Structures are given as C-alpha cells and as structure tokens.
Amino acid sequence: MLRVLLLAFSVVAVAHAELCKPDAQNAFKVRLSIKAALGDNAYAWDANEEYLFKAMVAFAMRRYSSKSTTQISNVLLCNVTDRVSFWFVVTDSTKNVTTVPGSEVEAAIRMNRNRINSAFLLNDKTLQFLEISSTLSPPVESSTPVWLTVFGVVLCLTVAGIVFLIVSGIQRHKKKSKESSETENLEEKCEVTVTIENGIPCETLDSKAGHVNGVYAADDERFTSL
Amino acid sequence: SRHAGKPEERVHKRKPRLVLIEVVLKEDGRPKWDNKFQYILSCIGFAVGLGNVWRFPYLCQIHGGGAFLIPYFIALIFEGIPLLHLELALGQRLRRGSIGAWNTISPYLGGVGVGSWMVSVLVSLYYNTVLTWVMWYFINSFQEPLPWSVCPLNENRTGLSEECYESTAVNYFWYRKTLNITPDVTENGTLQWWLVLCLAACWGIVYLCTIRGIETTGKAIYVTAIFPYLVLTIFLIHGLTLPGATEGLAYLFTPNLNILKNPRVWLDAATQIFFSLSLAFGGLIAFSSYNPPKNDCEKDAVTVAIVNCMTSLYASIPVFSVLGFKATTGYWDCLDRNIISIINKFDLPEQSIMRQNYTIWIRLLNSSYPEKIAGLKLKSCDLQEFLDQSVSGTGLAFIVFTQAVILMPGSQAWAILFFIMLFSLGLSSMFGNIEGVFTPLLELQIISKSTPKELITGIICLISFLIALCFTLGSGSYWIDIFDSYAGSLPLLVLAFFEVTGIAYVYNIKRFSKDVKWMTGRQPNLYWQITWRFISPLLLLIVFVAFVAIQIQKPPSYAAWNPKYEDFPMKEEKVYPPWVLAICMLLAVLPCIFVPLVALFHLIKRMLGSKDPRSVSSEVFSCHRANSNFSHPKI
C-alpha cells in the first residue's frame, strides 16, 4: 500500500515537474518588484505569499469560467527566484495531467487583474505577468479643457483693462477740450510772447544766448536725478 | 546765464506761473517719463529679453564656459557700450524718433531711420508669436498632470500615440499639440485655432500696455521688468538645492582657454552683445527722446549695458543648475533601466545592484556571462554625454526646461513661474519694439495731431495681429526662424555701422561731443572718442563681413520635424526652396536698402536744383550756438 502511494506520489510529482517548468506550454512567468513598490514596508516573499498567489489565480479562474472546479492545488508554481519571479501553470481538474489553455488563463487574469494587484498591494508595473499585456486606462478628460478657462480669465482681464483705459482717455480728452476753451484767451496772449522767446525749431535745445526756458530754470539747471 | 529776460517777467506778473508752464509744455507737446527710474527700467527691460535666458547660457556652454566671458566683455567695452551711448545721446538730443532723428542729422542719412523702423516692424510681428507660445504653455501649466508629461493614447486605445512614443512626450506636446508642425516649410497647413486665440490675447496685452505710449508702458514696466528678477532668484535658490546642480554649474563655468583661438567664439560674442542690447532698432532712440534734455546719458548707457550683462550671467546660474539636474536625472534613469534589465535577466534580488556598485557588477557579469550581457543591449550611460546635450532658443524653454520641470516636486508651480517670467521678459522687449514703430509714426506728417494715440496704437496692433496670423499656420515656426535669422540679424549690423559712421564722420564727432557735453556737463573722454571714431565702426565692419562669410559658406537649410522620416525622432535636414530663399534675401536687404535709396533720392533732388538739404541741417544744429532770434515756423 505504501509503495503504491509512494509510486503515485512520485508520478504526480514528475508530472507536475513536467507541466510547470520555464517556457512550458501554457505557463506564464510572473515578476514582482515588492521593494520598488513598497520601499520600507516591503514584505518578504515566502510560502504563505505563494499560497495567496495560488488562491488568487484559482479565484480568477473560478470567476472567469463560473464553474467552481479549480482548486488551489491546480495552480502549480515553480522556479521561484530571489528576484522575485516564478513560473505558474494551471492544471485542468477534470482531465488528468493537462493544463488549462493559456488563452483562458490570460483572459481570467486580465479580468481580475485589479483584485490580484490589490491583494499584494502592487500595481500593473510592479506585479508583472509577462506576455499578458494590461489594458491601458483611458486618460482623464474634463468636459472643458482647463486651459480654456485660464485663457478666458486672461482675456477678460485684458479686455477690461483696454476698455477702462479707452473710456478714461475719452473722458480726459473731453475735460481737456473744455479746459482749453476756457483758457483760450489767456493762451493767445501768452503764446505770442513765448514764440518770440523760443522762435527756433530747436526750442528745447539750450538757449545759451541768455534766454532761459522757465521750466528748466526751476530745476536750477540740475541734471535729472534718479 | 540764468537771468530771466524781460518778456518772461512780464508774463510772470500778468499770469500765474502754472499757465506759462502749461503753455510751454503744450509748445513742446512731447510726453515725458514720470521719473528717471521708469526710463532706466524701460531701457533695461528692452535690452533684457528672452535671449539673456536662452542664448547666453548656451553660448557660454559651447564656447568654453568661463572663458567665453573674456571675448564677451571685450565686445561689451568696445562695441556695446559706445553704440548704446550713441543711441541714447542721439535720441535725447534731438527729441525725435528714429526717422525724425536721422533726418535731422542729415537727410542723406534718413534711410538709417527708415531702416530701423522697418526692422522694428518685422521683429514686432514675429516676436509676439514667440510670446504666444509662452502664453500657451502658461495656460496649460494649470493642469494636473502637466500635459507634456504623458503621452496620449492613439485612436484605438491600444497603445500610446506612435509619434509620441518614438520621440518623447515633451517633444510631442511641442511639435504636435502646440505648433502642429508640417513636415516642410512649403506645406502651410491650417491656422491653429488655439494659437490664434493666444495670439489675439498677446496682442491685446501689448495694446493694453502701449495704448498711450510711454504713459502706459511706463507703469507696466515696473511689473514686467522687475518680476523676472524675482523669479530668477527663486529659481536660483531652488535650482541650487536640486541634485546635480553643482555638476551643471561646474560644466558651465569651467573655463577652457583654448577656445579663444577659434575666431567663431569672438564672432559669437560680438553678435551676442550686439543683439542682446537691442541696438539699431530705434527703440532706444525713442525711449531717450522722451527724456529732459539735460540728462546724464553717459551714466545711463553704462548702467543699462552692465545690468544687461549681469542679468545674462545671473540667469545662466539657475538655467544651468536645472540643466545639470536634468542631466543627472537622465543619467540615473539610464543606469536604473540597465540595472532593471540585468536584475530581470539574471533573476537577482531587488536592490542588489545599486547605482554606486553598477560598474563593479557589470565587470563581474561581463567576465562570467558575456553573451547574456551583450544580448541585453545595455545603453552606455555617461553623465558627460547628458551634459553635452546643449540646446538654445525655443528648444531650451519648451523642450528641455519643461522636461526638467516635470521632475521637480510641485511642477505646476514651477512651470507657471517659469512661463510668466519668460512672458514678462518678452513683453518688456515688445514695448521697446512697439515704441520704435510708434514714435516715428507720430512724427511723420501723415498722421494728424488730433488723432488720439489710442487709435494709432490700436491700428498698429490690429494690423500686426492680422499679419502675424501667418505664423500660426502649421509651418509658422519655420517662418519665425527665417525672420529671426534674416530680418533680425544682418540689417541691424548694417544699420549700426551706418549709425556710428554717420555720427562720427557725416555729423562730425566734435559736434556730437559738444552736444553730449551740453547734456551731461562733461566732455566725452578719450575712451568715447576712440571707440566712436575708430574701434566701433571697424569692429562692426569685421563682424558684418565675418557674419556674411559664415552664412554663405553653406546653402541655408533647416531642420524639419517629420514623423515619416526614417531616422525619426531626429530632425530631417532640408534645404530651402528658391522662392523661400528669395524671401530670406528680401527680409535681409529691405531694411538696408533704404540707406542708399534715401541718400540717392536726396542727391537727385539736390542735383535737380531744390534747396540744399545740407545747409538746412547745419542751421538747425548751430542754432544753439548762434544767436537764436530768427523766426522759424513752429514745428
């Protein structure tokens, strides 16, 4: 009896070894980067974590195919390295010593990728199933692009400023024309005098010949100070 | 003497002094600066522009670091400061814009003024489009994550957009999402509506600030000229704390004195000083024409030139700290990628290979498993190579710097600050350009005195906006490069040469020195005499000849962004088609052609027997020496 059991056990072990090995048919390589994801909170990869992994894969298979036949013992892990990376394969419980087709496993993992990731506190980049590409999440699009809002603010401020300056300019012009009509008489008399004083086109140039412009006289002929 | 003549006393007794001043000012009619600080700030703001941030550090880097400062300061002393003093003194003395001023000096030199005006027009057109790009990046900096940090998905959402994937996200955002660039300068593409909107906003802001001439720019300049210094200081402090900053700075400033043997370095220094100080645009003449006549223009010129140079140096420190940071991060990324490949291939535990012992591990593994290592196709990571990637111009701001900003924590804030700073720098330079266009127009007889200034500036801005729409086409950035290389470079050298020789030999340097003495109170010393008479004209001639010689050595080509190019993401070198070359020639020659044309026109007029223009000018200018009692019609 014992010998039969031993024989059966060794057959199963050999079969398992043949089913799960690197680059076997329907086998997938998994790579985890726990330290990169969690830093100081990284946990060590041990047999318990492997058990959890097997459970998650079995859970994914069950959810995908909706038949509760996949057991944890159907998931075989092998070649665990220090990296942490390993190969796994899912055996078919109904048929002996065969593996579930890779496409089914891939679809099941894809469907439950989020659940598997969160069980290990990792994400698509740190828990990699090589050869199973992850679906990319669509970019976040807001209804109105943000830049349009900012642009609207800038444009409104500019237009408001322009309108304000134009209106104030018009008002100033009106006030000036009213004032100028009041002082017209005075100006006429003044202008004549001043014209003679500064009868040259370069009236702003120096009048070294002794005719000092009243404005600059006030400055005491100082240079403009900063 | 300060003795007030009798007629004035009569006026004093009769009327309040205020009325006399008002009338005298009305006579002059010329606006003036609120205070001297405004004027100095405006000149500094005009001179300090985008080139100080994105051209000077690049030149320092490729021309031997600290050693570049030697030709730079020599060019400043013998070319920059004398020309600057000349322009400021000219405008202040004649109190006219560029066209009027040069016409007054000598009608034969009137073409110099027209040429300057033309250059200001051409530069204003394309310069504001660069500001449009800055504004576009600014308004896009408010998003999380920054839009240039991630690649968008392609149409069927199976992967990243191919163009973005092959180049980088930053390149993609610049070439596709901003410019939507066409692969060739002849393919015009369509108007990019987002750029049109930003262009309208930019011209609106320029109009808002220049609406009443220096009355409004004088107020705006307080913000636009001072704000960039604040931001540069913030970036300086932050940049120095980034990892890798010291490598960047060491790389920038390590002098390599051998580079001084290369004449190209001297040429680059001379051209950089010249274009950096914004000479020969007519804007400086316009600014100083609003000064009171007795103002120390010598001190102003030296101040503006030194502040401009110091700003270039000051700006290169944060720029290179950030570039050093970017190079270091790139180097670390390269190492990390190699490390991951090795760890994955050999199934070694995580963090067994760190950056520090990478070389030891590589040697070990190479000796034991050379085929496996070769199969990994590892990239060789060299920090020097990353630092050597030198970029200038729009590439520095919109590609390199934006990439560095993504790597910093709080990237939105840094991006916003950076682009506001670039916008202020460019805007204060735009003020000078617009003033160079606006002031001469006011003095021409074609515009009546009663038209409000607001209307004139509005028309200028509107026409410029409509013409600048060409630069928002798909091929717009190629055209801006053309304008920048041909309209904004060669004509300025020619005009400056004629400026300095015109003053020194046509107007006569002795007369000019007397004018300067009248304004500043002291005779220009030997330095000014020598540089104005001999050194500056000679230097300008040499620079002009060398510049042309270098340009004609190879057919003008450009680098096109073509996603279908086999070596993409490298740019494709293309040659300009003949009609584009014709436009380049036109842009370079058009401002210069006015110099001989106007001289010829006056010569012909004189030969046909009309009044001798030269005799008029001498009278106009000797009036302050002779007794000024002859009556002249009021101008």
PDB file of C-alpha atoms in Angstrom, chain A residues 29 31-37 39 81-85 128 136-139 145-148 150-151 154-155 157-158 160-170 172-173 179-180 183 186-187 189-191 193-226, chain B residues 1-3 5 7-8 10-11 14-15 17 19-24 26-28 36-37 40 93 95 135-136 138-140 142-143 153 157-160 193-194 197-198 200-201 204-205 207-208 211-212 215-216 292-296 340 343-344 347-351 450 454 518-521 620-621 623-624 626-635:
ATOM      1  CA  LYS A  29       6.202  33.957 -15.883  1.00  0.00           C
ATOM      2  CA  ARG A  31       7.744  39.012 -11.738  1.00  0.00           C
ATOM      3  CA  LEU A  32       7.205  41.053  -8.588  1.00  0.00           C
ATOM      4  CA  SER A  33       9.037  44.202  -7.585  1.00  0.00           C
ATOM      5  CA  ILE A  34       7.958  44.445  -3.967  1.00  0.00           C
ATOM      6  CA  LYS A  35      10.779  46.671  -2.705  1.00  0.00           C
ATOM      7  CA  ALA A  36      10.302  49.112  -5.590  1.00  0.00           C
ATOM      8  CA  ALA A  37       6.598  49.423  -4.809  1.00  0.00           C
ATOM      9  CA  GLY A  39      10.071  50.542  -0.008  1.00  0.00           C
ATOM     10  CA  THR A  81      13.989  33.052  -7.659  1.00  0.00           C
ATOM     11  CA  ASP A  82      15.286  35.760  -5.346  1.00  0.00           C
ATOM     12  CA  ARG A  83      14.152  38.403  -7.823  1.00  0.00           C
ATOM     13  CA  VAL A  84      11.095  37.529  -7.012  1.00  0.00           C
ATOM     14  CA  SER A  85       9.976  35.728 -10.134  1.00  0.00           C
ATOM     15  CA  GLN A 128       4.107  41.815 -13.987  1.00  0.00           C
ATOM     16  CA  LEU A 136      -4.399  50.974 -20.549  1.00  0.00           C
ATOM     17  CA  SER A 137      -6.691  53.200 -18.601  1.00  0.00           C
ATOM     18  CA  PRO A 138      -8.305  55.970 -20.629  1.00  0.00           C
ATOM     19  CA  PRO A 139      -6.917  59.412 -19.910  1.00  0.00           C
ATOM     20  CA  PRO A 145     -10.176  71.815 -21.113  1.00  0.00           C
ATOM     21  CA  VAL A 146      -8.579  73.594 -18.172  1.00  0.00           C
ATOM     22  CA  TRP A 147      -6.521  75.824 -20.404  1.00  0.00           C
ATOM     23  CA  LEU A 148      -9.615  77.341 -21.946  1.00  0.00           C
ATOM     24  CA  VAL A 150      -7.427  80.145 -17.725  1.00  0.00           C
ATOM     25  CA  PHE A 151      -7.374  81.712 -21.183  1.00  0.00           C
ATOM     26  CA  VAL A 154      -6.642  86.304 -19.030  1.00  0.00           C
ATOM     27  CA  LEU A 155      -8.661  87.581 -21.989  1.00  0.00           C
ATOM     28  CA  LEU A 157      -8.820  90.950 -17.692  1.00  0.00           C
ATOM     29  CA  THR A 158      -7.104  92.291 -20.810  1.00  0.00           C
ATOM     30  CA  ALA A 160     -11.495  95.055 -19.203  1.00  0.00           C
ATOM     31  CA  GLY A 161      -8.210  96.948 -18.931  1.00  0.00           C
ATOM     32  CA  ILE A 162      -8.378  98.154 -22.525  1.00  0.00           C
ATOM     33  CA  VAL A 163     -11.961  99.324 -22.190  1.00  0.00           C
ATOM     34  CA  PHE A 164     -11.156 101.131 -18.949  1.00  0.00           C
ATOM     35  CA  LEU A 165      -8.177 102.927 -20.477  1.00  0.00           C
ATOM     36  CA  ILE A 166     -10.065 103.914 -23.625  1.00  0.00           C
ATOM     37  CA  VAL A 167     -13.001 105.252 -21.658  1.00  0.00           C
ATOM     38  CA  SER A 168     -10.755 107.188 -19.288  1.00  0.00           C
ATOM     39  CA  GLY A 169      -8.880 108.534 -22.295  1.00  0.00           C
ATOM     40  CA  ILE A 170     -12.101 109.775 -23.868  1.00  0.00           C
ATOM     41  CA  ARG A 172      -9.769 113.088 -20.248  1.00  0.00           C
ATOM     42  CA  HIS A 173      -9.943 114.334 -23.816  1.00  0.00           C
ATOM     43  CA  GLU A 179     -10.493 123.461 -20.185  1.00  0.00           C
ATOM     44  CA  SER A 180      -8.676 124.548 -23.297  1.00  0.00           C
ATOM     45  CA  THR A 183      -8.072 129.286 -21.205  1.00  0.00           C
ATOM     46  CA  LEU A 186      -5.069 133.625 -21.896  1.00  0.00           C
ATOM     47  CA  GLU A 187      -3.151 131.320 -24.188  1.00  0.00           C
ATOM     48  CA  LYS A 189      -1.712 136.377 -25.283  1.00  0.00           C
ATOM     49  CA  CYS A 190       0.915 134.104 -23.800  1.00  0.00           C
ATOM     50  CA  GLU A 191       1.742 132.274 -26.968  1.00  0.00           C
ATOM     51  CA  THR A 193       5.372 136.188 -26.045  1.00  0.00           C
ATOM     52  CA  VAL A 194       6.667 132.713 -25.830  1.00  0.00           C
ATOM     53  CA  THR A 195       7.022 132.365 -29.547  1.00  0.00           C
ATOM     54  CA  ILE A 196       9.437 135.209 -29.661  1.00  0.00           C
ATOM     55  CA  GLU A 197      11.399 133.711 -26.797  1.00  0.00           C
ATOM     56  CA  ASN A 198      11.612 130.348 -28.381  1.00  0.00           C
ATOM     57  CA  GLY A 199      11.250 131.149 -32.013  1.00  0.00           C
ATOM     58  CA  ILE A 200      13.529 128.418 -33.159  1.00  0.00           C
ATOM     59  CA  PRO A 201      12.510 124.877 -34.004  1.00  0.00           C
ATOM     60  CA  CYS A 202      15.037 123.637 -31.530  1.00  0.00           C
ATOM     61  CA  GLU A 203      13.328 125.443 -28.737  1.00  0.00           C
ATOM     62  CA  THR A 204      14.079 122.603 -26.462  1.00  0.00           C
ATOM     63  CA  LEU A 205      17.772 122.956 -27.121  1.00  0.00           C
ATOM     64  CA  ASP A 206      19.727 125.123 -24.860  1.00  0.00           C
ATOM     65  CA  SER A 207      19.400 128.830 -25.099  1.00  0.00           C
ATOM     66  CA  LYS A 208      22.916 129.664 -24.166  1.00  0.00           C
ATOM     67  CA  ALA A 209      22.352 133.071 -25.592  1.00  0.00           C
ATOM     68  CA  GLY A 210      20.723 134.010 -22.335  1.00  0.00           C
ATOM     69  CA  HIS A 211      17.116 133.055 -22.904  1.00  0.00           C
ATOM     70  CA  VAL A 212      16.304 130.605 -20.243  1.00  0.00           C
ATOM     71  CA  ASN A 213      13.251 128.459 -20.520  1.00  0.00           C
ATOM     72  CA  GLY A 214      11.185 128.967 -17.406  1.00  0.00           C
ATOM     73  CA  VAL A 215      10.564 125.272 -16.841  1.00  0.00           C
ATOM     74  CA  TYR A 216      14.201 124.378 -16.750  1.00  0.00           C
ATOM     75  CA  ALA A 217      15.082 127.397 -14.704  1.00  0.00           C
ATOM     76  CA  ALA A 218      13.008 125.889 -11.959  1.00  0.00           C
ATOM     77  CA  ASP A 219      15.277 122.893 -11.900  1.00  0.00           C
ATOM     78  CA  ASP A 220      18.219 125.107 -11.232  1.00  0.00           C
ATOM     79  CA  GLU A 221      19.776 123.534 -14.279  1.00  0.00           C
ATOM     80  CA  ARG A 222      20.327 120.397 -12.309  1.00  0.00           C
ATOM     81  CA  PHE A 223      20.590 117.168 -14.115  1.00  0.00           C
ATOM     82  CA  THR A 224      17.682 114.867 -13.804  1.00  0.00           C
ATOM     83  CA  SER A 225      18.278 112.817 -10.744  1.00  0.00           C
ATOM     84  CA  LEU A 226      17.293 109.203 -10.498  1.00  0.00           C
TER      85      LEU A 226
ATOM     86  CA  SER B   1      23.182 132.937 -17.553  1.00  0.00           C
ATOM     87  CA  ARG B   2      20.091 132.441 -15.554  1.00  0.00           C
ATOM     88  CA  HIS B   3      18.903 135.917 -15.961  1.00  0.00           C
ATOM     89  CA  GLY B   5      14.566 138.060 -19.907  1.00  0.00           C
ATOM     90  CA  PRO B   7       9.259 139.321 -21.636  1.00  0.00           C
ATOM     91  CA  GLU B   8       9.157 136.444 -19.169  1.00  0.00           C
ATOM     92  CA  ARG B  10       6.028 140.484 -17.895  1.00  0.00           C
ATOM     93  CA  VAL B  11       4.340 137.119 -18.229  1.00  0.00           C
ATOM     94  CA  ARG B  14       0.482 139.035 -15.590  1.00  0.00           C
ATOM     95  CA  LYS B  15      -0.398 135.386 -15.345  1.00  0.00           C
ATOM     96  CA  ARG B  17       3.196 130.587 -13.492  1.00  0.00           C
ATOM     97  CA  VAL B  19      -0.303 128.710 -17.169  1.00  0.00           C
ATOM     98  CA  LEU B  20       3.117 129.594 -18.523  1.00  0.00           C
ATOM     99  CA  ILE B  21       4.387 126.089 -17.817  1.00  0.00           C
ATOM    100  CA  GLU B  22       1.299 124.556 -19.384  1.00  0.00           C
ATOM    101  CA  VAL B  23       1.744 126.618 -22.480  1.00  0.00           C
ATOM    102  CA  VAL B  24       5.441 125.854 -22.709  1.00  0.00           C
ATOM    103  CA  LYS B  26       2.000 122.454 -24.963  1.00  0.00           C
ATOM    104  CA  GLU B  27       4.546 124.029 -27.204  1.00  0.00           C
ATOM    105  CA  ASP B  28       6.813 121.054 -26.744  1.00  0.00           C
ATOM    106  CA  LYS B  36      14.132 108.619 -14.332  1.00  0.00           C
ATOM    107  CA  PHE B  37      13.714 105.169 -12.850  1.00  0.00           C
ATOM    108  CA  ILE B  40      16.113 103.259 -16.992  1.00  0.00           C
ATOM    109  CA  ARG B  93      19.405 115.471 -28.002  1.00  0.00           C
ATOM    110  CA  ARG B  95      13.927 114.512 -29.103  1.00  0.00           C
ATOM    111  CA  MET B 135       1.323  82.046 -23.143  1.00  0.00           C
ATOM    112  CA  TRP B 136       0.032  78.731 -24.473  1.00  0.00           C
ATOM    113  CA  PHE B 138       1.498  79.105 -19.327  1.00  0.00           C
ATOM    114  CA  ILE B 139      -2.229  78.443 -19.578  1.00  0.00           C
ATOM    115  CA  ASN B 140      -1.539  74.736 -19.923  1.00  0.00           C
ATOM    116  CA  PHE B 142      -2.565  74.729 -14.554  1.00  0.00           C
ATOM    117  CA  GLN B 143      -3.398  71.087 -15.218  1.00  0.00           C
ATOM    118  CA  LEU B 153      -3.326  57.208 -26.386  1.00  0.00           C
ATOM    119  CA  ARG B 157      -6.679  52.985 -27.419  1.00  0.00           C
ATOM    120  CA  THR B 158      -4.373  50.026 -27.850  1.00  0.00           C
ATOM    121  CA  GLY B 159      -1.231  51.901 -27.025  1.00  0.00           C
ATOM    122  CA  LEU B 160       0.408  55.275 -26.854  1.00  0.00           C
ATOM    123  CA  TRP B 193      -7.157  77.985 -33.640  1.00  0.00           C
ATOM    124  CA  TRP B 194      -5.674  77.703 -30.149  1.00  0.00           C
ATOM    125  CA  LEU B 197      -6.677  82.758 -29.640  1.00  0.00           C
ATOM    126  CA  CYS B 198      -3.432  83.106 -27.734  1.00  0.00           C
ATOM    127  CA  ALA B 200      -5.144  87.659 -30.011  1.00  0.00           C
ATOM    128  CA  ALA B 201      -4.689  87.676 -26.249  1.00  0.00           C
ATOM    129  CA  GLY B 204      -4.444  92.534 -26.597  1.00  0.00           C
ATOM    130  CA  ILE B 205      -1.994  92.635 -23.711  1.00  0.00           C
ATOM    131  CA  TYR B 207      -2.153  97.014 -26.815  1.00  0.00           C
ATOM    132  CA  LEU B 208      -3.231  97.395 -23.209  1.00  0.00           C
ATOM    133  CA  ILE B 211      -2.124 102.168 -25.541  1.00  0.00           C
ATOM    134  CA  ARG B 212      -0.959 105.674 -24.672  1.00  0.00           C
ATOM    135  CA  GLU B 215       2.378 106.903 -20.315  1.00  0.00           C
ATOM    136  CA  THR B 216       1.107 103.344 -20.014  1.00  0.00           C
ATOM    137  CA  PRO B 292      14.532 116.000 -20.410  1.00  0.00           C
ATOM    138  CA  PRO B 293      17.430 117.314 -22.473  1.00  0.00           C
ATOM    139  CA  LYS B 294      19.840 117.685 -19.594  1.00  0.00           C
ATOM    140  CA  ASN B 295      20.192 114.119 -18.528  1.00  0.00           C
ATOM    141  CA  ASP B 296      23.338 112.138 -17.953  1.00  0.00           C
ATOM    142  CA  ILE B 340      16.421  46.523 -14.011  1.00  0.00           C
ATOM    143  CA  ILE B 343      18.214  42.042 -12.454  1.00  0.00           C
ATOM    144  CA  ASN B 344      15.363  40.689 -14.540  1.00  0.00           C
ATOM    145  CA  ASP B 347      16.853  36.962 -11.509  1.00  0.00           C
ATOM    146  CA  LEU B 348      18.923  38.658  -8.856  1.00  0.00           C
ATOM    147  CA  PRO B 349      17.161  40.043  -5.790  1.00  0.00           C
ATOM    148  CA  GLU B 350      15.918  43.632  -5.952  1.00  0.00           C
ATOM    149  CA  GLN B 351      18.280  46.366  -4.894  1.00  0.00           C
ATOM    150  CA  SER B 450      -5.805 115.339 -33.393  1.00  0.00           C
ATOM    151  CA  GLU B 454      -5.181 105.064 -28.566  1.00  0.00           C
ATOM    152  CA  TRP B 518      25.789 120.155 -23.105  1.00  0.00           C
ATOM    153  CA  MET B 519      23.584 117.308 -21.934  1.00  0.00           C
ATOM    154  CA  THR B 520      25.805 115.657 -19.364  1.00  0.00           C
ATOM    155  CA  GLY B 521      28.020 118.562 -18.326  1.00  0.00           C
ATOM    156  CA  VAL B 620      19.204 123.680 -37.370  1.00  0.00           C
ATOM    157  CA  PHE B 621      22.145 122.488 -35.417  1.00  0.00           C
ATOM    158  CA  CYS B 623      21.145 127.384 -33.599  1.00  0.00           C
ATOM    159  CA  HIS B 624      22.185 126.820 -30.023  1.00  0.00           C
ATOM    160  CA  ALA B 626      24.383 131.333 -32.816  1.00  0.00           C
ATOM    161  CA  ASN B 627      22.013 133.937 -31.592  1.00  0.00           C
ATOM    162  CA  SER B 628      18.651 132.399 -31.933  1.00  0.00           C
ATOM    163  CA  ASN B 629      16.483 135.294 -32.838  1.00  0.00           C
ATOM    164  CA  PHE B 630      15.484 134.432 -36.376  1.00  0.00           C
ATOM    165  CA  SER B 631      11.920 133.326 -36.665  1.00  0.00           C
ATOM    166  CA  HIS B 632      11.203 129.849 -37.741  1.00  0.00           C
ATOM    167  CA  PRO B 633       7.864 128.240 -38.282  1.00  0.00           C
ATOM    168  CA  LYS B 634       6.856 126.166 -35.340  1.00  0.00           C
ATOM    169  CA  ILE B 635       7.322 122.506 -35.877  1.00  0.00           C
TER     170      ILE B 635
END
